[in-house]
Coordinates of C-alpha atoms in Angstrom, one line a residue:
X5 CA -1.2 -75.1 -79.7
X6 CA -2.0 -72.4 -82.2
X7 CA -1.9 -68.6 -80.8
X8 CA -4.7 -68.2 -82.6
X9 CA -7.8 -70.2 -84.0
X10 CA -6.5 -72.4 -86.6
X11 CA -9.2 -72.8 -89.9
X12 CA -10.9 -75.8 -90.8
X13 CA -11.3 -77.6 -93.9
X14 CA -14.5 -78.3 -96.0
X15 CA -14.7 -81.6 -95.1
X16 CA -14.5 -80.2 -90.8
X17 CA -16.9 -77.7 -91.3
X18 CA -19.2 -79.9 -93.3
X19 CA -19.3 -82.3 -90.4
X20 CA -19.4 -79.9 -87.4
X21 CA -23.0 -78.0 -89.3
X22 CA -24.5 -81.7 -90.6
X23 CA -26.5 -82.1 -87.6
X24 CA -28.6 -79.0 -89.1
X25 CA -29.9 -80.9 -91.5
X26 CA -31.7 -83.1 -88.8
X27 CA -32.9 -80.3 -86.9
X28 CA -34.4 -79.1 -89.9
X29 CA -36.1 -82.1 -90.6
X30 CA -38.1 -81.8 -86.7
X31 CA -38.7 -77.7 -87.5
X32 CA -40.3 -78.5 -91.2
X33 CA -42.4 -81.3 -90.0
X34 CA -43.2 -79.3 -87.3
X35 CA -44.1 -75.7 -88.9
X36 CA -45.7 -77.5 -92.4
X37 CA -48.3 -80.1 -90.6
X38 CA -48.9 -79.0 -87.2
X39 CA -51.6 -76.8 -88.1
X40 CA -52.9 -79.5 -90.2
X41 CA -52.7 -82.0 -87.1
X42 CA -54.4 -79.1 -84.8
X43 CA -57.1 -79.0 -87.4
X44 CA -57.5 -82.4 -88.1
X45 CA -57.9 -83.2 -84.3
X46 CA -61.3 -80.4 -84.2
X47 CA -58.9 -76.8 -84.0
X48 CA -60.0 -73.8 -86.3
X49 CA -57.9 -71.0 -87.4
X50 CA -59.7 -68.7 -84.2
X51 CA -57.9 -70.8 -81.9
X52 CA -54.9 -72.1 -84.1
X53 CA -52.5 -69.3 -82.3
X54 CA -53.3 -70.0 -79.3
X55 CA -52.3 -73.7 -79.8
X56 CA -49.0 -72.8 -81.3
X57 CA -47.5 -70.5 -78.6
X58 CA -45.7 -73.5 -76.7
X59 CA -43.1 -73.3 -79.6
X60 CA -42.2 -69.7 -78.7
X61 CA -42.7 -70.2 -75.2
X62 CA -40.4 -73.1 -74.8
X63 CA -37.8 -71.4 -76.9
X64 CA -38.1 -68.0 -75.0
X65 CA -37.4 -70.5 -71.2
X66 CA -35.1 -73.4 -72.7
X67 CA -32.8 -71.4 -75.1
X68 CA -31.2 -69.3 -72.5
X69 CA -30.7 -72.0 -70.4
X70 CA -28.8 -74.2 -72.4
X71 CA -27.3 -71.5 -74.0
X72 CA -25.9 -70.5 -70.2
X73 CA -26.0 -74.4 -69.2
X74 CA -23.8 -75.6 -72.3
X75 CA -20.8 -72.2 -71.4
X76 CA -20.4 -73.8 -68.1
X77 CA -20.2 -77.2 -69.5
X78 CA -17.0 -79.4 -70.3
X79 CA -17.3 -83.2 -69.9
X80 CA -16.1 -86.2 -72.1
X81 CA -18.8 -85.6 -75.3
X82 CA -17.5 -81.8 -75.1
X83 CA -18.9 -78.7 -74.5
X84 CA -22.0 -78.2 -76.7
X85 CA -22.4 -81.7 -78.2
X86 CA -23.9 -83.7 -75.0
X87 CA -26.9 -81.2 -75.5
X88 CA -27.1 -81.8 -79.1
X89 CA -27.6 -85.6 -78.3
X90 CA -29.6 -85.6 -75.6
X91 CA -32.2 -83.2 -77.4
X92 CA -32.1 -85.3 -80.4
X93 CA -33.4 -88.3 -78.4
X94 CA -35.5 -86.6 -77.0
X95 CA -36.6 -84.6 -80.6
X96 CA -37.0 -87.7 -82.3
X97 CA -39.4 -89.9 -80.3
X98 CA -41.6 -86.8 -79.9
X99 CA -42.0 -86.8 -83.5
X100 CA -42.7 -90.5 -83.8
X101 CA -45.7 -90.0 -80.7
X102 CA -46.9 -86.3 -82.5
X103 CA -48.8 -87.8 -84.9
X104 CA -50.6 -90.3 -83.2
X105 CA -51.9 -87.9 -80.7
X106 CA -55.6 -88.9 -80.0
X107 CA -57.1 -85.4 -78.7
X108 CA -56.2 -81.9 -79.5
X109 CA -55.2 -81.4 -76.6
X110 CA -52.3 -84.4 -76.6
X111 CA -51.6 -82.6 -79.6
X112 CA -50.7 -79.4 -78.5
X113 CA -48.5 -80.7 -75.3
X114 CA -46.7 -82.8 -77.5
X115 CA -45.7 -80.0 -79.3
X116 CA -44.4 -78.6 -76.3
X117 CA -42.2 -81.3 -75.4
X118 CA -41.0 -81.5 -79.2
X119 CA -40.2 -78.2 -79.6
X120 CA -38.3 -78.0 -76.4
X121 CA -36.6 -80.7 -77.5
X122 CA -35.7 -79.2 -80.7
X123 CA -34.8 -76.4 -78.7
X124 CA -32.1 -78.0 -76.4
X125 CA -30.7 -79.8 -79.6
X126 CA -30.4 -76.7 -81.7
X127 CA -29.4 -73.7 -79.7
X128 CA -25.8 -75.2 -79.4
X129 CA -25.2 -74.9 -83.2
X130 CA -25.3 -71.1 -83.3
X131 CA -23.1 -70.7 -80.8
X132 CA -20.6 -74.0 -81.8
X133 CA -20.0 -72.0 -85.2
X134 CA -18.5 -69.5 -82.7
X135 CA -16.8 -71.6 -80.3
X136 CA -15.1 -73.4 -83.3
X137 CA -14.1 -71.7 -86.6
X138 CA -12.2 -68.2 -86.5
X139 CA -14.0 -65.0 -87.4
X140 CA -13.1 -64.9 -91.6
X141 CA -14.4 -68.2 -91.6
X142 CA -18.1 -67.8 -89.2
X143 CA -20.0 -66.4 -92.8
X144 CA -19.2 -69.5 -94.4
X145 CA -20.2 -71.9 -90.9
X146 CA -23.7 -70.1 -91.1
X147 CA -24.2 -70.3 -94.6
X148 CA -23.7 -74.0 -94.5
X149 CA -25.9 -74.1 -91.5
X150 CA -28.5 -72.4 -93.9
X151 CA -27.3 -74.8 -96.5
X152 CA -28.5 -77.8 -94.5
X153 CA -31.4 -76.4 -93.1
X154 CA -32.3 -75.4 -96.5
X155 CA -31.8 -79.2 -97.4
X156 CA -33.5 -80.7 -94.7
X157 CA -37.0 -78.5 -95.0
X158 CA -37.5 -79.1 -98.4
X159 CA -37.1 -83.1 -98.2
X160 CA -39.3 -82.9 -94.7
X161 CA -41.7 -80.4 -95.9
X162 CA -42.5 -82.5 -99.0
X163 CA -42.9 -85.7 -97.5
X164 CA -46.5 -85.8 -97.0
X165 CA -47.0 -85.5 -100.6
X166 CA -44.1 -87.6 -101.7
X167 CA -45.6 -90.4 -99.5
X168 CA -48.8 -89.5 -101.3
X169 CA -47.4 -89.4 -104.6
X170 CA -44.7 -91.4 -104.9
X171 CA -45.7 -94.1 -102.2
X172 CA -49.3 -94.0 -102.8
X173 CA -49.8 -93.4 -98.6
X174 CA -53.2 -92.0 -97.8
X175 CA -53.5 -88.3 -97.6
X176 CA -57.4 -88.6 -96.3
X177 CA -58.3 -89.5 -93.0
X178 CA -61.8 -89.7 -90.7
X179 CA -63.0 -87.1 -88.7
X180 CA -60.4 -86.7 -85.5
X181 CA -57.5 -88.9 -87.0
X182 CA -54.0 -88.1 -88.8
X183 CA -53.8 -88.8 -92.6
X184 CA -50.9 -92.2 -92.9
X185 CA -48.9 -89.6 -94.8
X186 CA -48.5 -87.6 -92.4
X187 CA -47.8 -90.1 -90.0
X188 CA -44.8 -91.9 -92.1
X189 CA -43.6 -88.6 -92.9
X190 CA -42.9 -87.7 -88.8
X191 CA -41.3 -91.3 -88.3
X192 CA -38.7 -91.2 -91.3
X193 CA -38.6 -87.5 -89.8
X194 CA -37.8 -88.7 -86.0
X195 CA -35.6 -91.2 -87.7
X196 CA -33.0 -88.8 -89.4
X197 CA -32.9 -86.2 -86.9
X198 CA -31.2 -88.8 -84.5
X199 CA -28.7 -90.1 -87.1
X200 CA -27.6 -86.3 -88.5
X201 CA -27.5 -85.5 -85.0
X202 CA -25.4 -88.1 -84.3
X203 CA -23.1 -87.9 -87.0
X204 CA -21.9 -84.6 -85.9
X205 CA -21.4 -85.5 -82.4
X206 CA -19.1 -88.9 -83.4
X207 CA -17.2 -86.3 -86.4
X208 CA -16.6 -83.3 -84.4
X209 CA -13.8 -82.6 -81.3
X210 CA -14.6 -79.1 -79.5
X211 CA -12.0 -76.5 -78.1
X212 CA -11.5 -77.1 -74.1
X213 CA -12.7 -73.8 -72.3
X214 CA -9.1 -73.0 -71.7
X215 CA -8.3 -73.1 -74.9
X216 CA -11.1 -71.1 -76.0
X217 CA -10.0 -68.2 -73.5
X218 CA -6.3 -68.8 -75.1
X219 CA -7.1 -68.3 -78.6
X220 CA -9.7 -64.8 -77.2
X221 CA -7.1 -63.4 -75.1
X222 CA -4.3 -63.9 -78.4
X223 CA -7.0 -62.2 -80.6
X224 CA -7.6 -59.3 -78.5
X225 CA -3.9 -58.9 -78.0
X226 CA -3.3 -59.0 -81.7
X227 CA -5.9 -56.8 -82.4
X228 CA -4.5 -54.3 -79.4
X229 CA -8.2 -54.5 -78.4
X230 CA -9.1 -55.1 -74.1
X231 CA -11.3 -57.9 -73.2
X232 CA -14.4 -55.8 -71.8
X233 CA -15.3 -56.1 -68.2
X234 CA -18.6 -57.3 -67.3
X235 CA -20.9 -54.2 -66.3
X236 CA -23.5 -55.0 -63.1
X237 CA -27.2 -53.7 -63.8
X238 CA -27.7 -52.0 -60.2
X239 CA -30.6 -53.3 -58.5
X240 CA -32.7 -50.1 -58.7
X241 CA -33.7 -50.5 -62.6
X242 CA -34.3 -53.7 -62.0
X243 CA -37.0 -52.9 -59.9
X244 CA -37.8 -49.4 -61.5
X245 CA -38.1 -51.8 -64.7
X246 CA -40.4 -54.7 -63.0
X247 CA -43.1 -52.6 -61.6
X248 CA -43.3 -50.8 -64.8
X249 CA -43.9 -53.8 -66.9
X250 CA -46.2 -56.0 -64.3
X251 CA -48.6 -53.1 -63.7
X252 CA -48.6 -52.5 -67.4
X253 CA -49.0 -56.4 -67.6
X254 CA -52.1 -56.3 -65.3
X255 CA -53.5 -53.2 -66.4
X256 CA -54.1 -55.2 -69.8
X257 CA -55.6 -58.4 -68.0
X258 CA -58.0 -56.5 -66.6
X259 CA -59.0 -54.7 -69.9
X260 CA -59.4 -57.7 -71.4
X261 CA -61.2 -59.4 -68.9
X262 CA -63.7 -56.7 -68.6
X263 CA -64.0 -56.5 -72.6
X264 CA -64.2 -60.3 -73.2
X265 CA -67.1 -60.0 -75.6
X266 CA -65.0 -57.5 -78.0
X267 CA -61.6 -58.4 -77.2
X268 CA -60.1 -62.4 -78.0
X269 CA -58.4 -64.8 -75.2
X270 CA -55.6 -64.5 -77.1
X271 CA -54.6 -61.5 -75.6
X272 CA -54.5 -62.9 -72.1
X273 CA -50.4 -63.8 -73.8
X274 CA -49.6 -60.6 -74.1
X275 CA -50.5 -59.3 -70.5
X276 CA -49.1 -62.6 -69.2
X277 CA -45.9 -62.0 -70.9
X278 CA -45.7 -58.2 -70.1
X279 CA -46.4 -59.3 -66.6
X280 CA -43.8 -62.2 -66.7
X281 CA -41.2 -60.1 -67.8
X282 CA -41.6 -57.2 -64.7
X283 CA -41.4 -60.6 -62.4
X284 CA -38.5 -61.7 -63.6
X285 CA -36.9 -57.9 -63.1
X286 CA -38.2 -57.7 -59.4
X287 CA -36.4 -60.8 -58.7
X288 CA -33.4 -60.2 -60.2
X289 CA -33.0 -56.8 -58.4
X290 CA -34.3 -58.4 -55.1
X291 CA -31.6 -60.8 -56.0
X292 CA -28.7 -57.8 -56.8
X293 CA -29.8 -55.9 -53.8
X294 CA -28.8 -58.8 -51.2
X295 CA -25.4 -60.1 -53.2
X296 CA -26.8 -62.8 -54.5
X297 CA -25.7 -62.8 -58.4
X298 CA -23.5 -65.8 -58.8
X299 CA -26.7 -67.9 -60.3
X300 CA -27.6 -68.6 -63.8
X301 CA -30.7 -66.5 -63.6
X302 CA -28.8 -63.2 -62.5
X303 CA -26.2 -63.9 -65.3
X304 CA -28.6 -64.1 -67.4
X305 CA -30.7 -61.2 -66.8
X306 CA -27.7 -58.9 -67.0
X307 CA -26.6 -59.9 -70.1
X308 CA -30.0 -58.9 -71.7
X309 CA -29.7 -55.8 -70.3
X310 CA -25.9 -55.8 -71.0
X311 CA -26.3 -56.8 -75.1
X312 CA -23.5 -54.8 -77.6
X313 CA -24.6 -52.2 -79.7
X314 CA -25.2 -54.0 -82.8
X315 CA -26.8 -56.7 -80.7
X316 CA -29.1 -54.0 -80.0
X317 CA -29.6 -52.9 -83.1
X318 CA -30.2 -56.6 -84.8
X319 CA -32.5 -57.4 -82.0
X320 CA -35.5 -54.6 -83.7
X321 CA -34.7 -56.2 -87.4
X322 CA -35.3 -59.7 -85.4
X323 CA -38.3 -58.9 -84.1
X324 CA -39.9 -57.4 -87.1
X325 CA -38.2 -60.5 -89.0
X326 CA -39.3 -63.2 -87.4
X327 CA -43.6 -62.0 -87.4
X328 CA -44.1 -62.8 -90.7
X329 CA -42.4 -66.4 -90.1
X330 CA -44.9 -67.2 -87.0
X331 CA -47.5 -66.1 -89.3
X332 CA -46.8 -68.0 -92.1
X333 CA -46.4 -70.8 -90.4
X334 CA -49.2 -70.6 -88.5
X335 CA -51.8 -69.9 -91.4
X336 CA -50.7 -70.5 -94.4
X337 CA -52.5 -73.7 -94.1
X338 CA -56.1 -72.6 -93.9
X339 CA -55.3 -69.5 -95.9
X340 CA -54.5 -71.5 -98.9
X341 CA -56.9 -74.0 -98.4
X342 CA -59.8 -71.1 -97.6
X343 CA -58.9 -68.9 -99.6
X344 CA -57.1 -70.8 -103.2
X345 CA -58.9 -74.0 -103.1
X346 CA -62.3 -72.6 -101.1
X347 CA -62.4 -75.4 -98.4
X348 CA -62.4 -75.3 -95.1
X349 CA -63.9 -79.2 -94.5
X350 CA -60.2 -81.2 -93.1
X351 CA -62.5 -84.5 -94.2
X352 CA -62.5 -83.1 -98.0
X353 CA -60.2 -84.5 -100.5
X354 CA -59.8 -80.8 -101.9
X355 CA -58.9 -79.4 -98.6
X356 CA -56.4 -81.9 -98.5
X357 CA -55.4 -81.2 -101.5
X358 CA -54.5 -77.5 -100.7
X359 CA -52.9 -79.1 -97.4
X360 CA -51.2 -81.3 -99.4
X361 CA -49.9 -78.5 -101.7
X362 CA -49.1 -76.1 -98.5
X363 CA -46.5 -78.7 -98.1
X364 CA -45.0 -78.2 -101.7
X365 CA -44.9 -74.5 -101.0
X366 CA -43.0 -74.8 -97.6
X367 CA -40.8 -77.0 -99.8
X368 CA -40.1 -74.3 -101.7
X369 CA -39.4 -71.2 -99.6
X370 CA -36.6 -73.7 -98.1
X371 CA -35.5 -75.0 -101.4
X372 CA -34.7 -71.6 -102.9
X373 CA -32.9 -70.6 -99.3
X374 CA -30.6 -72.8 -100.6
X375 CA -29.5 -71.0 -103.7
X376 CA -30.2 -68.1 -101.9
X377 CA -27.3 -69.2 -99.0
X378 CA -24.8 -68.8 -102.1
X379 CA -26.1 -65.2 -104.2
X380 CA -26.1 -63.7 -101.0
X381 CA -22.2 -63.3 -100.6
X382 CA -21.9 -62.3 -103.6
X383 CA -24.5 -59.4 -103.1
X384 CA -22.4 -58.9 -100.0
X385 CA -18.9 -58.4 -101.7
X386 CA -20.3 -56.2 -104.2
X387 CA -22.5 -53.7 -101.3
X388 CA -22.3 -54.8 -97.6
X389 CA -24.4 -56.8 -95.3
X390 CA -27.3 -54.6 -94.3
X391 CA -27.9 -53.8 -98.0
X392 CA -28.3 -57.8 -98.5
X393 CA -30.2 -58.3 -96.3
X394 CA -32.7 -54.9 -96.9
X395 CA -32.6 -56.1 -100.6
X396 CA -33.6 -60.4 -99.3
X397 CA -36.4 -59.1 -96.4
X398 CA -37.6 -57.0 -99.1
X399 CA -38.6 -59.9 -101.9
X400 CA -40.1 -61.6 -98.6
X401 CA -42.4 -59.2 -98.0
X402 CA -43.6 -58.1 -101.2
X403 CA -43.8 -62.3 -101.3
X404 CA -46.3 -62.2 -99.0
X405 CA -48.3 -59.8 -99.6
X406 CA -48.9 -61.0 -103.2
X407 CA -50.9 -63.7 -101.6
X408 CA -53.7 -61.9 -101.3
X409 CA -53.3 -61.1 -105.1
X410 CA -52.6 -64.6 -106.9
X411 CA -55.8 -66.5 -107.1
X412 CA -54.1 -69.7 -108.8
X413 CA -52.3 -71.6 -106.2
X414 CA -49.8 -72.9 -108.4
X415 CA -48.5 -69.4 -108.6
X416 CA -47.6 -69.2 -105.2
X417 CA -44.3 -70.6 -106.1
X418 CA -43.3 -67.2 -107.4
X419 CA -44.4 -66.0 -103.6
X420 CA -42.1 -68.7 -101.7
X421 CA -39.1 -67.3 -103.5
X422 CA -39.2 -64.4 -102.7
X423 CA -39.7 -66.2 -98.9
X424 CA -37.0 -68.0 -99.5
X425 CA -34.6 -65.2 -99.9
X426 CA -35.3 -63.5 -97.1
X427 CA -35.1 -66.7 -95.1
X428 CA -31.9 -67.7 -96.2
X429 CA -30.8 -64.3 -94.9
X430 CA -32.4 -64.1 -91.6
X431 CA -30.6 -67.7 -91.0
X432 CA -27.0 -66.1 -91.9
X433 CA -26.9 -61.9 -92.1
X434 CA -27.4 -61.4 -88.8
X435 CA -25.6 -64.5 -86.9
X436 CA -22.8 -63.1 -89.0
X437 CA -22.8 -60.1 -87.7
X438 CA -23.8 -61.0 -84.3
X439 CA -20.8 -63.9 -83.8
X440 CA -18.1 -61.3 -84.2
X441 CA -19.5 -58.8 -80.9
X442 CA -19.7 -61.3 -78.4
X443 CA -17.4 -62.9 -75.9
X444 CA -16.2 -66.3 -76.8
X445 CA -17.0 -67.3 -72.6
X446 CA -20.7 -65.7 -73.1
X447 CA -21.4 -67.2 -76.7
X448 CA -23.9 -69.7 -75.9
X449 CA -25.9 -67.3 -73.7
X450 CA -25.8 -64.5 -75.8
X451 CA -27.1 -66.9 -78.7
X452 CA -30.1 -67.8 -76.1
X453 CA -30.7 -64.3 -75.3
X454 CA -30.8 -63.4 -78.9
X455 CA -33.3 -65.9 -79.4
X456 CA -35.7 -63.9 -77.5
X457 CA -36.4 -61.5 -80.2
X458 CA -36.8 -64.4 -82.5
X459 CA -39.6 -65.7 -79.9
X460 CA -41.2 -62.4 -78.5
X461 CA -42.6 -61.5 -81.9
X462 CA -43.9 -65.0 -82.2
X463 CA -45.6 -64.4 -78.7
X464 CA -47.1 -61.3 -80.0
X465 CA -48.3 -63.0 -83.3
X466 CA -50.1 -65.7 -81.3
X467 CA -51.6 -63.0 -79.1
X468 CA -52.9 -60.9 -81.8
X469 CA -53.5 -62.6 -84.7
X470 CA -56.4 -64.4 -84.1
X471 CA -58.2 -61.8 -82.9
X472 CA -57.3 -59.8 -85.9
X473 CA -58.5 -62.4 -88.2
X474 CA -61.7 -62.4 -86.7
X475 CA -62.5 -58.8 -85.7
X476 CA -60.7 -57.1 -88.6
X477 CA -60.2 -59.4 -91.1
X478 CA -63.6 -60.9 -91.7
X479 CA -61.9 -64.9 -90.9
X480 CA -59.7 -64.3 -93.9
X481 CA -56.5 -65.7 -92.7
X482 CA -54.5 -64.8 -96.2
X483 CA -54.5 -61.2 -94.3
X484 CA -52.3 -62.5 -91.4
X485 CA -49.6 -63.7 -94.5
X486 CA -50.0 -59.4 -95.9
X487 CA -49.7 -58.4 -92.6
X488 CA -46.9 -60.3 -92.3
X489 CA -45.2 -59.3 -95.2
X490 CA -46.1 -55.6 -94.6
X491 CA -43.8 -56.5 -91.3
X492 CA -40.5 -58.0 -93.0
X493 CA -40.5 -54.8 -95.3
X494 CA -40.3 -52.9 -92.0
X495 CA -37.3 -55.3 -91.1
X496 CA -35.4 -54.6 -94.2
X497 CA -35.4 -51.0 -93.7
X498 CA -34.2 -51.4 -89.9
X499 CA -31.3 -53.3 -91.3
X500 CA -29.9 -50.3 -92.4
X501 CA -29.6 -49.0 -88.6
X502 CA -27.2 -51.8 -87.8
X503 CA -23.8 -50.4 -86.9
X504 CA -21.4 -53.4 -88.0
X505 CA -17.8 -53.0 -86.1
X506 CA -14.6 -53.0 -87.8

């Protein structure tokens, strides 16, 4: 056996990252027509937020949780691979049942189970880049991840209006029903997530634990660098920590409860969340005070609190990151359609039009990411990582806040490239980064811990937003995409925090 991680070819990594591309193809159907399934099924954009916080919700529970789950797992399918099949069963017949959900609210738990699924299917991936390729060759791993994903949401975010188009499927529906193109386009959808899925999991052979400790223990020798001990959060801040944040939790319920007919619903997330959070701290340190840390939720709690610097530091351009995207894919729908094509009637062939062309434009952002996944390490070579990615998060924002400027929706191309830049680096920069601080034992959980910063601005979106739009905004949902963008260009500049090591 190699002291050290061997490389692998083209043709190994292409395999191992392939399933990507199915993943991809639940997320874009997901983030392009779910609004326009909410809507269709009697949702407006007040209450569009509130519907869309299972997908952050499920991430925030089932990420960790495989993450953690999939470390501690070796059986004949592998280490990380039985949870990329069994999620892509269960991915793909949620997408063949989303669409022909009767009532809104069908709809919305369906989305819960799909993107749970998704979830279990997907979280894996970051950390089997890890588990498998050596650190010179992680950059390239994630930016054929991004490739496929790139690949996969443009051919799934188009397929309503290539059924439309180029199959002449109906885009119109009555009142309470799901245009046919929508439907086909979630059923060839369900279809390839399952066989890119699977293609990876029949292609790909994963390193046995023991070998993975081998090939850390070489490195750090080789390096002359010690394998870190695990440090213990003492009980105390735990519970310091969780009345702190559930009184600050339930100080903001009862605001909002008493202010009901100036505040929005929506906020009841936040102080739920706030209040979750100092739960889960009081019983981990009532768990740490009587000895009782040998349990997947103790591990997992103090690794959050036990992240590496640049973790850290990557976690605050997350969070500031991934706003924008929850917007955007919460609203560009009826801000397009409200505000470029002045229609807010779902039974309309304009409106479905402007739906119909929100789909082209999602196409796009993930279309140029693409390109995007090969300039950006050249940038790279020429500066270094944080400047990439300050210079990418940068043409995002500025591409959403020109919505608010173009009146001629054809225009908005010019936006989504800009989008698609800065997505292509959010999907690579900081997982590049990231990869190279963290235990190969722990790379799963870390990956699900890191998710949380990808989910808790998500959270906050859906808590916010729609109480923005209507309070402050006038029920202009094109301000949620400046707002947004206004948010990534705070991200760029908080890139340039990030300490990478050596």
């Amino acid at each position: 056996m190699h002291k050290t991680k061997p490389q692998l070819n083209f043709w190994q990594i292409w395999n191992m990252c392939f399933g990507f591309l199915g993943i991809q193809f639940g997320f874009a159907l997901q983030n392009s027509n779910v609004s326009r399934i909410f809507e269709a099924l009697g949702a407006d954009y007040s209450n569009l937020a509130i519907l869309w916080v299972a997908a952050p919700i499920t991430g925030l529970i089932v990420q960790p949780i495989i993450g953690y789950m999939s470390d501690n797992t070796w059986n004949r399918l592998g280490r990380r691979r039985p949870y990329f099949l069994w999620g892509a069963i269960a991915a793909s017949l949620s997408l063949f049942i989303m669409p022909n959900s009767p009532t809104l609210w069908l709809a919305a738990g369906m989305l819960w189970v799909m993107d749970a699924s998704i979830n279990v299917s997907m979280e894996p991936f970051r950390a089997f880049v890890g588990d498998m390729l050596p650190k010179k060759q992680r950059a390239m791993g994630y930016a054929k991840q991004t490739f496929f994903i790139g690949v996969g949401a443009v051919v799934a975010s188009a397929l309503p209006w290539m059924m439309t188009n180029w199959f002449d499927i109906s885009n119109v529906a009555p009142a309470g029903m799901i245009p046919d193109s929508v439907k086909f386009s979630f059923y060839a959808g369900g279809s390839i997530f399952f066989v890119a899925v699977l293609w990876t999991v029949l292609s790909t052979k994963e390193y046995s634990p023991e070998q993975l400790e081998a090939f850390e223990e070489a490195l750090a020798a080789e390096q002359k660098t010690p394998i870190e001990a695990q440090v213990t959060r003492a009980s105390s801040k735990y519970i310091k920590g969780g009345v702190i944040y559930s009184v600050i939790g339930l100080a903001l319920y009862f605001i909002i409860s008493s202010n009901m007919q100036h505040l929005n619903k929506n906020l009841y997330i936040l102080a739920g969340g706030l209040a979750a959070f100092g739960v889960c701290q009081l019983i981990a340190g009532y768990l740490a005070k009587n000895g009782s840390t040998s349990n997947g939720f103790s591990e997992v709690m103090n690794d959050l609190f036990a992240m590496p610097q640049a973790m850290r530091q990557l976690a605050v351009v997350q969070f500031f990151s991934w706003f924008p995207l929850f917007s955007m894919w919460i609203y560009t729908n009826s801000a397009v359609t409200s505000y470029h094509y002045a229609s807010t009637d779902v039974t309309s062939a304009i409106y479905n039009e402007g739906a119909d062309w929100v789909s082209i434009l999602m196409a796009t952002y993930n279309g140029v990411s693409i390109f995007a996944a090969i300039i950006i390490p050249i940038v790279v070579r020429f500066s270094n990582l944080q400047f990439a990615h300050l210079i990418n998060l940068s043409l995002g924002g500025l591409g959403f806040i020109s919505f608010i400027f173009i009146k001629d929706p054809a225009w908005l191309v010019l936006s989504m490239v800009g989008v698609g830049f800065a997505w292509a680096s959010i999907l690579s920069v900081p997982y590049a980064i990231l990869s190279n601080v963290l235990p190969a034992k722990k790379m799963g959980v870390y990956m699900g811990i890191f998710n949380f910063f990808i989910v808790i601005p998500q959270i906050l979106a859906a808590s916010i937003l729609g109480f923005l739009i209507t309070k402050v905004f006038d029920n202009q949902p094109v301000y949620a995409l400046v707002l947004g963008g206004g948010s990534m260009l705070i991200a760029g500049v908080m890139t340039l925090r990030v300490k990478i090591p050596e």
